[in-house]
Coordinates of C-alpha atoms in Angstrom, one line a residue:
M29 CA -0.1 0.1 0.0
R30 CA 2.8 2.4 0.8
K31 CA 4.5 1.7 -2.1
C32 CA 1.2 2.0 -3.8
T33 CA 0.4 5.2 -2.4
Y34 CA 4.3 6.6 -3.4
L35 CA 3.5 5.9 -6.7
L36 CA 0.7 7.7 -7.2
D37 CA 1.7 10.9 -5.5
K38 CA 5.0 10.9 -7.9
H39 CA 2.4 10.2 -11.0
R40 CA 0.5 13.9 -9.4
G41 CA 3.5 15.7 -8.6
D42 CA 2.9 15.8 -4.8
S43 CA 6.0 17.6 -3.0
R44 CA 5.8 16.4 -0.3
V45 CA 7.1 13.4 -1.3
G46 CA 10.7 12.0 -1.0
S47 CA 13.1 9.9 -2.3
S48 CA 11.2 6.9 -0.6
P49 CA 7.9 5.5 0.2
R50 CA 8.9 5.1 3.7
L51 CA 9.6 9.3 3.6
A52 CA 6.3 9.9 1.6
C53 CA 4.2 7.9 5.0
C54 CA 6.7 9.6 7.3
A55 CA 5.8 12.7 5.9
A56 CA 1.6 12.5 6.1
E57 CA 2.5 10.5 9.8
K58 CA 3.8 13.7 10.6
A59 CA 1.2 16.2 9.3
R60 CA -1.1 14.2 11.1
L61 CA 0.5 14.6 14.1
T62 CA 1.1 18.1 13.9
D63 CA -1.8 19.5 12.9
P64 CA -4.0 19.2 16.0
G65 CA -7.2 19.4 13.7
M66 CA -6.4 15.4 12.1
T67 CA -6.0 14.4 16.0
M68 CA -9.0 11.9 17.0
K69 CA -11.5 13.8 14.1
T70 CA -12.7 11.3 12.7
R71 CA -15.0 9.5 15.5
R72 CA -17.4 7.9 13.0
I73 CA -16.5 5.6 10.3
I74 CA -19.5 4.3 7.7
L75 CA -17.9 0.4 6.3
I76 CA -19.2 -1.4 3.5
S77 CA -17.7 -4.2 2.1
D78 CA -19.5 -7.8 1.3
R79 CA -17.0 -9.8 2.5
R80 CA -16.9 -10.5 6.1
E81 CA -13.9 -11.4 7.5
S82 CA -13.0 -7.7 6.1
R83 CA -15.9 -6.5 7.6
T84 CA -15.0 -7.5 10.7
F85 CA -11.7 -7.2 11.2
I86 CA -11.5 -3.7 10.3
A87 CA -14.5 -3.2 12.4
Q88 CA -13.1 -4.5 15.6
E89 CA -9.8 -2.4 14.9
L90 CA -11.5 0.7 14.2
T91 CA -13.6 0.0 17.6
R92 CA -10.4 -1.0 19.4
E93 CA -9.2 2.3 18.8
G94 CA -11.7 4.3 20.1
F95 CA -14.1 4.8 16.4
V96 CA -17.6 3.8 16.1
V97 CA -18.1 1.9 13.0
Q98 CA -21.7 1.2 11.1
A99 CA -21.0 -1.6 8.5
T100 CA -22.9 -2.6 6.4
D101 CA -22.7 -5.7 2.9
D102 CA -25.5 -4.0 1.6
P103 CA -24.5 -1.8 -1.8
F104 CA -27.7 -1.3 -2.4
D105 CA -28.6 0.4 0.8
L106 CA -26.0 2.7 0.4
C107 CA -27.6 6.2 -0.3
S108 CA -30.1 5.7 2.9
V109 CA -27.0 4.6 4.6
F110 CA -24.8 8.0 3.5
K111 CA -27.8 10.3 4.3
R112 CA -28.7 8.4 7.9
A113 CA -25.0 8.0 9.5
D114 CA -23.7 10.8 10.7
A115 CA -19.9 9.9 9.7
E116 CA -16.7 11.9 9.4
L117 CA -15.1 9.1 7.1
A118 CA -16.7 6.1 4.6
I119 CA -14.3 3.4 3.4
I120 CA -15.5 1.5 0.8
D121 CA -14.4 -2.1 -1.1
L122 CA -13.3 -1.2 -4.3
E123 CA -15.1 -5.3 -5.2
L124 CA -18.4 -5.3 -3.8
A125 CA -21.2 -7.8 -5.1
G126 CA -23.6 -5.9 -8.4
I127 CA -22.3 -2.3 -8.3
S128 CA -18.7 -1.1 -8.6
G129 CA -16.5 0.3 -5.3
L130 CA -16.1 3.4 -7.9
E131 CA -19.7 3.7 -8.5
A132 CA -20.0 3.9 -5.1
L133 CA -17.5 6.5 -3.7
Q134 CA -19.2 8.6 -7.0
L135 CA -22.4 8.0 -4.7
A136 CA -20.6 8.8 -1.9
K137 CA -19.4 11.7 -3.3
R138 CA -22.6 13.0 -4.8
T139 CA -24.5 12.3 -1.3
V140 CA -22.4 13.8 1.0
P141 CA -19.5 15.7 -0.7
D142 CA -17.2 16.6 2.3
L143 CA -17.2 13.0 3.0
P144 CA -13.2 11.4 3.2
V145 CA -13.6 8.0 1.8
I146 CA -11.0 5.0 1.7
I147 CA -10.7 2.3 -0.5
I148 CA -9.7 -0.7 0.0
T149 CA -9.1 -3.7 -2.3
G150 CA -7.9 -6.6 -3.0
Q151 CA -7.5 -6.2 -6.2
A152 CA -4.6 -4.0 -6.7
N153 CA -3.4 -2.0 -9.5
L154 CA -1.9 1.4 -10.2
K155 CA -5.3 2.0 -12.8
S156 CA -8.1 1.7 -9.9
A157 CA -6.2 3.3 -7.8
I158 CA -5.3 6.3 -9.9
I159 CA -9.3 6.2 -11.0
S160 CA -10.3 6.9 -7.1
L161 CA -7.4 9.2 -6.1
R162 CA -9.5 11.4 -8.7
E163 CA -12.8 10.4 -8.2
G164 CA -11.9 11.9 -4.6
A165 CA -11.2 8.9 -2.7
E166 CA -8.9 10.0 0.4
D167 CA -6.4 6.6 0.3
Y168 CA -5.8 3.5 -1.5
L169 CA -5.8 0.3 0.7
V170 CA -4.4 -3.0 -0.3
E171 CA -5.2 -5.8 1.0
P172 CA -3.9 -7.4 3.4
F173 CA -3.4 -4.8 5.5
A174 CA -2.0 -4.4 9.3
A175 CA -4.0 -2.6 11.9
S176 CA -1.6 0.0 12.4
E177 CA -1.7 1.1 8.5
L178 CA -5.2 1.1 8.6
V179 CA -5.3 3.2 11.6
A180 CA -3.5 5.7 10.1
A181 CA -5.0 6.1 7.3
V182 CA -8.1 6.5 9.3

């Protein structure tokens, strides 16, 4: 994931990117820690994934970190979930049954334009990462990922 983020930042011409993926990640983490508005700001999270193992892992880890997670496996209920939930972040699986994660991302951005979205996927490629970020995703995590990686992205 971090290598993918580095490549994407480099592709976008991000001036914060250092000479290695590690430096880019450290810079992002330093910015997160030094900005008082970023620390513990995101408390309520919508999680959309049709894979039970993934949903369970993410919900447990984020709950352990003090977040309130509303998880759903029904991509057709997204519009009402986005409108009902008082969430500050959405995590959307790129591979959903019946609807693509990119369509879910677009729906999220139409319904709640300021809602940050993190895309997760087990089938990563540079093209889907670039499209996700162009459509408004804040981050792109490749499964399997460590709990620390998830928490750092949130």
